[in-house]
mmCIF file of C-alpha atoms in Angstrom:
data_model
loop_
_atom_site.group_PDB
_atom_site.id
_atom_site.type_symbol
_atom_site.label_atom_id
_atom_site.label_comp_id
_atom_site.label_asym_id
_atom_site.label_seq_id
_atom_site.Cartn_x
_atom_site.Cartn_y
_atom_site.Cartn_z
ATOM 1 C CA UNK A 1423 -26.633 -8.940 21.349
ATOM 2 C CA UNK A 1424 -26.156 -8.284 25.024
ATOM 3 C CA UNK A 1425 -25.387 -4.772 26.049
ATOM 4 C CA UNK A 1426 -21.755 -3.781 25.841
ATOM 5 C CA UNK A 1427 -20.555 -2.443 29.140
ATOM 6 C CA UNK A 1428 -17.396 -0.624 28.157
ATOM 7 C CA UNK A 1429 -15.492 0.248 25.037
ATOM 8 C CA UNK A 1430 -11.922 1.442 24.618
ATOM 9 C CA UNK A 1431 -10.532 2.365 21.227
ATOM 10 C CA UNK A 1432 -6.791 2.438 20.715
ATOM 11 C CA UNK A 1433 -5.993 4.948 17.989
ATOM 12 C CA UNK A 1434 -3.531 3.689 15.436
ATOM 13 C CA UNK A 1435 -1.224 0.840 16.279
ATOM 14 C CA UNK A 1436 -0.163 1.851 19.764
ATOM 15 C CA UNK A 1437 2.130 -1.100 20.336
ATOM 16 C CA UNK A 1438 4.177 -0.357 17.239
ATOM 17 C CA UNK A 1439 7.709 0.909 17.875
ATOM 18 C CA UNK A 1440 7.804 2.748 14.554
ATOM 19 C CA UNK A 1441 5.812 5.917 15.007
ATOM 20 C CA UNK A 1442 5.357 7.695 18.300
ATOM 21 C CA UNK A 1443 3.991 11.149 18.955
ATOM 22 C CA UNK A 1444 7.445 12.265 20.026
ATOM 23 C CA UNK A 1445 8.933 11.408 16.648
ATOM 24 C CA UNK A 1446 9.231 14.086 14.019
ATOM 25 C CA UNK A 1447 8.252 13.342 10.435
ATOM 26 C CA UNK A 1448 11.944 13.380 9.433
ATOM 27 C CA UNK A 1449 12.884 10.882 12.144
ATOM 28 C CA UNK A 1450 10.062 8.590 11.129
ATOM 29 C CA UNK A 1451 11.120 8.755 7.476
ATOM 30 C CA UNK A 1452 14.714 7.885 8.381
ATOM 31 C CA UNK A 1453 13.588 4.904 10.446
ATOM 32 C CA UNK A 1454 11.321 3.736 7.665
ATOM 33 C CA UNK A 1455 14.119 4.067 5.104
ATOM 34 C CA UNK A 1456 16.459 2.013 7.285
ATOM 35 C CA UNK A 1457 13.863 -0.721 7.666
ATOM 36 C CA UNK A 1458 13.222 -0.780 3.935
ATOM 37 C CA UNK A 1459 16.931 -1.317 3.243
ATOM 38 C CA UNK A 1460 17.197 -4.114 5.780
ATOM 39 C CA UNK A 1461 17.446 -7.667 4.494
ATOM 40 C CA UNK A 1462 14.585 -10.118 4.871
ATOM 41 C CA UNK A 1463 16.548 -11.996 7.525
ATOM 42 C CA UNK A 1464 17.175 -8.807 9.507
ATOM 43 C CA UNK A 1465 13.507 -7.860 9.347
ATOM 44 C CA UNK A 1466 12.450 -11.333 10.439
ATOM 45 C CA UNK A 1467 14.829 -11.200 13.403
ATOM 46 C CA UNK A 1468 13.667 -7.703 14.369
ATOM 47 C CA UNK A 1469 9.990 -8.652 14.049
ATOM 48 C CA UNK A 1470 10.481 -11.871 16.037
ATOM 49 C CA UNK A 1471 12.272 -10.052 18.861
ATOM 50 C CA UNK A 1472 9.565 -7.374 19.081
ATOM 51 C CA UNK A 1473 6.822 -10.009 18.865
ATOM 52 C CA UNK A 1474 8.309 -12.101 21.682
ATOM 53 C CA UNK A 1475 8.604 -9.052 23.929
ATOM 54 C CA UNK A 1476 5.009 -8.049 23.319
ATOM 55 C CA UNK A 1477 3.778 -11.649 23.675
ATOM 56 C CA UNK A 1478 5.330 -11.832 27.146
ATOM 57 C CA UNK A 1479 3.634 -8.591 28.198
ATOM 58 C CA UNK A 1480 0.233 -9.659 26.886
ATOM 59 C CA UNK A 1481 0.481 -13.139 28.397
ATOM 60 C CA UNK A 1482 1.504 -11.684 31.753
ATOM 61 C CA UNK A 1483 -1.529 -9.386 31.564
ATOM 62 C CA UNK A 1484 -3.801 -12.400 31.128
ATOM 63 C CA UNK A 1485 -4.520 -12.241 27.394
ATOM 64 C CA UNK A 1486 -5.329 -15.527 25.623
ATOM 65 C CA UNK A 1487 -5.873 -16.586 22.028
ATOM 66 C CA UNK A 1488 -9.237 -17.910 20.905
ATOM 67 C CA UNK A 1489 -9.566 -21.674 20.306
ATOM 68 C CA UNK A 1490 -8.326 -22.570 16.826
ATOM 69 C CA UNK A 1491 -6.430 -19.294 16.386
ATOM 70 C CA UNK A 1492 -2.700 -19.077 15.728
ATOM 71 C CA UNK A 1493 -0.442 -18.927 18.810
ATOM 72 C CA UNK A 1494 0.053 -15.391 20.093
ATOM 73 C CA UNK A 1495 3.734 -15.171 19.106
ATOM 74 C CA UNK A 1496 2.919 -16.148 15.519
ATOM 75 C CA UNK A 1497 0.115 -13.599 15.312
ATOM 76 C CA UNK A 1498 2.475 -10.920 16.571
ATOM 77 C CA UNK A 1499 5.262 -12.026 14.209
ATOM 78 C CA UNK A 1500 2.929 -11.350 11.304
ATOM 79 C CA UNK A 1501 1.834 -8.042 12.808
ATOM 80 C CA UNK A 1502 5.370 -6.679 13.141
ATOM 81 C CA UNK A 1503 6.482 -7.938 9.728
ATOM 82 C CA UNK A 1504 3.587 -6.044 8.154
ATOM 83 C CA UNK A 1505 4.447 -2.920 10.156
ATOM 84 C CA UNK A 1506 8.039 -3.055 8.903
ATOM 85 C CA UNK A 1507 7.126 -2.966 5.198
ATOM 86 C CA UNK A 1508 7.436 0.351 3.351
ATOM 87 C CA UNK A 1509 7.414 1.404 -0.286
ATOM 88 C CA UNK A 1510 10.140 3.342 -2.128
ATOM 89 C CA UNK A 1511 8.785 6.634 -0.788
ATOM 90 C CA UNK A 1512 8.891 5.404 2.826
ATOM 91 C CA UNK A 1513 5.129 5.107 3.097
ATOM 92 C CA UNK A 1514 3.757 1.990 4.821
ATOM 93 C CA UNK A 1515 2.528 -0.854 2.644
ATOM 94 C CA UNK A 1516 -0.049 -1.622 5.315
ATOM 95 C CA UNK A 1517 -2.058 0.618 7.591
ATOM 96 C CA UNK A 1518 -2.405 -0.981 11.037
ATOM 97 C CA UNK A 1519 -4.981 -0.251 13.736
ATOM 98 C CA UNK A 1520 -6.234 -1.892 16.891
ATOM 99 C CA UNK A 1521 -9.053 -1.531 19.393
ATOM 100 C CA UNK A 1522 -10.327 -3.125 22.587
ATOM 101 C CA UNK A 1523 -13.896 -3.665 23.731
ATOM 102 C CA UNK A 1524 -15.471 -5.143 26.849
ATOM 103 C CA UNK A 1525 -18.847 -6.844 26.741
ATOM 104 C CA UNK A 1526 -20.975 -9.466 28.390
ATOM 105 C CA UNK A 1527 -20.179 -11.951 25.629
ATOM 106 C CA UNK A 1528 -17.185 -12.624 23.389
ATOM 107 C CA UNK A 1529 -18.877 -12.166 20.014
ATOM 108 C CA UNK A 1530 -20.412 -8.840 20.961
ATOM 109 C CA UNK A 1531 -17.146 -7.461 22.303
ATOM 110 C CA UNK A 1532 -15.242 -8.688 19.238
ATOM 111 C CA UNK A 1533 -17.726 -7.140 16.814
ATOM 112 C CA UNK A 1534 -17.519 -3.769 18.549
ATOM 113 C CA UNK A 1535 -13.714 -3.921 18.714
ATOM 114 C CA UNK A 1536 -13.543 -4.597 14.970
ATOM 115 C CA UNK A 1537 -15.811 -1.644 14.230
ATOM 116 C CA UNK A 1538 -13.698 0.657 16.384
ATOM 117 C CA UNK A 1539 -10.516 -0.619 14.727
ATOM 118 C CA UNK A 1540 -11.990 0.196 11.313
ATOM 119 C CA UNK A 1541 -12.707 3.725 12.488
ATOM 120 C CA UNK A 1542 -9.101 3.984 13.647
ATOM 121 C CA UNK A 1543 -7.949 2.733 10.249
ATOM 122 C CA UNK A 1544 -9.946 5.483 8.581
ATOM 123 C CA UNK A 1545 -8.167 8.047 10.753
ATOM 124 C CA UNK A 1546 -4.741 6.612 9.913
ATOM 125 C CA UNK A 1547 -5.546 6.562 6.213
ATOM 126 C CA UNK A 1548 -6.515 10.218 6.430
ATOM 127 C CA UNK A 1549 -3.231 11.040 8.185
ATOM 128 C CA UNK A 1550 -1.050 9.178 5.662
ATOM 129 C CA UNK A 1551 -2.813 10.673 2.635
ATOM 130 C CA UNK A 1552 -2.706 14.167 4.140
ATOM 131 C CA UNK A 1553 1.055 13.754 4.667
ATOM 132 C CA UNK A 1554 1.406 12.664 1.040
ATOM 133 C CA UNK A 1555 -0.566 15.694 -0.152
ATOM 134 C CA UNK A 1556 1.493 18.087 1.949
ATOM 135 C CA UNK A 1557 4.760 16.615 0.650
ATOM 136 C CA UNK A 1558 3.746 17.377 -2.942
ATOM 137 C CA UNK A 1559 3.873 21.101 -2.182
ATOM 138 C CA UNK A 1560 7.621 20.864 -1.529
ATOM 139 C CA UNK A 1561 8.331 19.298 -4.921
ATOM 140 C CA UNK A 1562 6.031 21.667 -6.764
ATOM 141 C CA UNK A 1563 3.456 19.165 -7.959
ATOM 142 C CA UNK A 1564 0.700 20.925 -6.051
ATOM 143 C CA UNK A 1565 0.381 24.544 -5.021
ATOM 144 C CA UNK A 1566 -0.319 25.284 -1.371
ATOM 145 C CA UNK A 1567 -3.858 26.266 -2.324
ATOM 146 C CA UNK A 1568 -4.439 23.018 -4.238
ATOM 147 C CA UNK A 1569 -3.015 20.963 -1.366
ATOM 148 C CA UNK A 1570 -5.333 22.739 1.071
ATOM 149 C CA UNK A 1571 -8.299 21.961 -1.182
ATOM 150 C CA UNK A 1572 -7.415 18.270 -1.435
ATOM 151 C CA UNK A 1573 -6.701 18.015 2.305
ATOM 152 C CA UNK A 1574 -10.090 19.547 3.022
ATOM 153 C CA UNK A 1575 -11.739 16.973 0.757
ATOM 154 C CA UNK A 1576 -9.840 14.147 2.474
ATOM 155 C CA UNK A 1577 -11.105 15.361 5.862
ATOM 156 C CA UNK A 1578 -14.652 15.718 4.532
ATOM 157 C CA UNK A 1579 -14.545 12.169 3.167
ATOM 158 C CA UNK A 1580 -13.145 10.539 6.322
ATOM 159 C CA UNK A 1581 -16.560 9.319 7.452
ATOM 160 C CA UNK A 1582 -16.852 7.400 4.173
ATOM 161 C CA UNK A 1583 -13.523 5.602 4.538
ATOM 162 C CA UNK A 1584 -14.631 3.139 7.224
ATOM 163 C CA UNK A 1585 -17.758 2.396 5.168
ATOM 164 C CA UNK A 1586 -15.739 1.742 2.010
ATOM 165 C CA UNK A 1587 -12.916 -0.241 3.580
ATOM 166 C CA UNK A 1588 -14.257 -3.557 2.417
ATOM 167 C CA UNK A 1589 -12.249 -6.530 3.581
ATOM 168 C CA UNK A 1590 -9.660 -5.813 6.253
ATOM 169 C CA UNK A 1591 -6.897 -8.238 7.254
ATOM 170 C CA UNK A 1592 -7.282 -9.667 10.797
ATOM 171 C CA UNK A 1593 -3.796 -9.806 12.314
ATOM 172 C CA UNK A 1594 -4.151 -10.227 16.076
ATOM 173 C CA UNK A 1595 -7.127 -11.360 18.149
ATOM 174 C CA UNK A 1596 -6.839 -12.017 21.880
ATOM 175 C CA UNK A 1597 -9.176 -11.912 24.860
ATOM 176 C CA UNK A 1598 -9.293 -12.193 28.610
ATOM 177 C CA UNK A 1599 -12.040 -12.885 31.115
ATOM 178 C CA UNK A 1600 -12.468 -10.195 33.752
ATOM 179 C CA UNK A 1601 -13.371 -10.733 37.409
ATOM 180 C CA UNK A 1602 -17.026 -9.983 36.663
ATOM 181 C CA UNK A 1603 -16.940 -12.634 33.886
ATOM 182 C CA UNK A 1604 -17.187 -10.059 31.099
ATOM 183 C CA UNK A 1605 -14.982 -10.600 28.053
ATOM 184 C CA UNK A 1606 -12.381 -8.073 26.968
ATOM 185 C CA UNK A 1607 -11.323 -8.501 23.351
ATOM 186 C CA UNK A 1608 -8.366 -6.864 21.612
ATOM 187 C CA UNK A 1609 -8.070 -6.946 17.837
ATOM 188 C CA UNK A 1610 -5.437 -5.619 15.465
ATOM 189 C CA UNK A 1611 -6.232 -5.297 11.774
ATOM 190 C CA UNK A 1612 -4.398 -4.212 8.644
ATOM 191 C CA UNK A 1613 -5.324 -2.705 5.294
ATOM 192 C CA UNK A 1614 -3.318 -2.469 2.096
ATOM 193 C CA UNK A 1615 -2.119 1.106 1.573
ATOM 194 C CA UNK A 1616 -2.376 0.931 -2.224
ATOM 195 C CA UNK A 1617 -6.012 -0.090 -1.911
ATOM 196 C CA UNK A 1618 -6.555 2.670 0.641
ATOM 197 C CA UNK A 1619 -5.112 5.288 -1.692
ATOM 198 C CA UNK A 1620 -7.359 4.147 -4.521
ATOM 199 C CA UNK A 1621 -10.353 4.417 -2.196
ATOM 200 C CA UNK A 1622 -9.331 7.888 -1.004
ATOM 201 C CA UNK A 1623 -8.660 9.056 -4.551
ATOM 202 C CA UNK A 1624 -12.154 8.059 -5.610
ATOM 203 C CA UNK A 1625 -13.752 9.706 -2.576
ATOM 204 C CA UNK A 1626 -11.748 12.929 -3.019
ATOM 205 C CA UNK A 1627 -12.435 13.003 -6.750
ATOM 206 C CA UNK A 1628 -16.167 12.704 -6.085
ATOM 207 C CA UNK A 1629 -16.034 15.460 -3.454
ATOM 208 C CA UNK A 1630 -14.088 17.842 -5.710
ATOM 209 C CA UNK A 1631 -16.375 17.093 -8.623
ATOM 210 C CA UNK A 1632 -19.431 17.923 -6.515
ATOM 211 C CA UNK A 1633 -17.799 21.254 -5.714
ATOM 212 C CA UNK A 1634 -17.167 21.923 -9.405
ATOM 213 C CA UNK A 1635 -13.396 21.940 -8.822
ATOM 214 C CA UNK A 1636 -11.462 20.804 -11.911
ATOM 215 C CA UNK A 1637 -8.547 19.698 -9.740
ATOM 216 C CA UNK A 1638 -10.091 16.215 -9.606
ATOM 217 C CA UNK A 1639 -8.974 15.695 -13.222
ATOM 218 C CA UNK A 1640 -5.295 16.138 -12.293
ATOM 219 C CA UNK A 1641 -5.076 14.064 -9.123
ATOM 220 C CA UNK A 1642 -3.345 11.120 -10.783
ATOM 221 C CA UNK A 1643 -0.538 13.161 -12.295
ATOM 222 C CA UNK A 1644 -0.074 15.603 -9.439
ATOM 223 C CA UNK A 1645 -0.208 13.130 -6.542
ATOM 224 C CA UNK A 1646 1.362 10.176 -8.313
ATOM 225 C CA UNK A 1647 -1.689 8.018 -7.624
#
């Protein structure tokens, strides 16, 4: 593989309108709840509008789809529809992440972008599970001390998440050729949240068990996993 010249990782799904750093947890939960209550037609219309807007921006910036791939607007339609899906507790059904990489050839840049996106997924999974753990303190399922223990185990296991991800769902893949002929590739991937929780549960259980902490026996009942 030719040497990669430059790599840029985009943490999380930066093009998503759902969660921004300026949003509080409560605001995000309200927005998620509203989306969950929306009809399928409303969600489709909202996703299509957002997808068309983003498609225009990407096309204007010179991004193209690879030969044989779905048209950009259809890729983005799928991306936004997945972002708008939440469960009864307002947690996302899919974790989304994206990354960009620049290299001397397309395949090399794509491979590196996918690896970076997986690392971003691992970080998002950690954030979502940590939020879930912290919320259990409020309803009394976990004590603050227990939550701190589990959160610590989640953080300690983060490096394992990207290794254990298994098959991710490719959602968006675009590229552009730079003036120096290098290829810049942007990928967006998704991962099922239920599968992610099962993976995290196993990793946390193993970490707690190694520490001799009996809390690993009660994770299912206390966290609702």
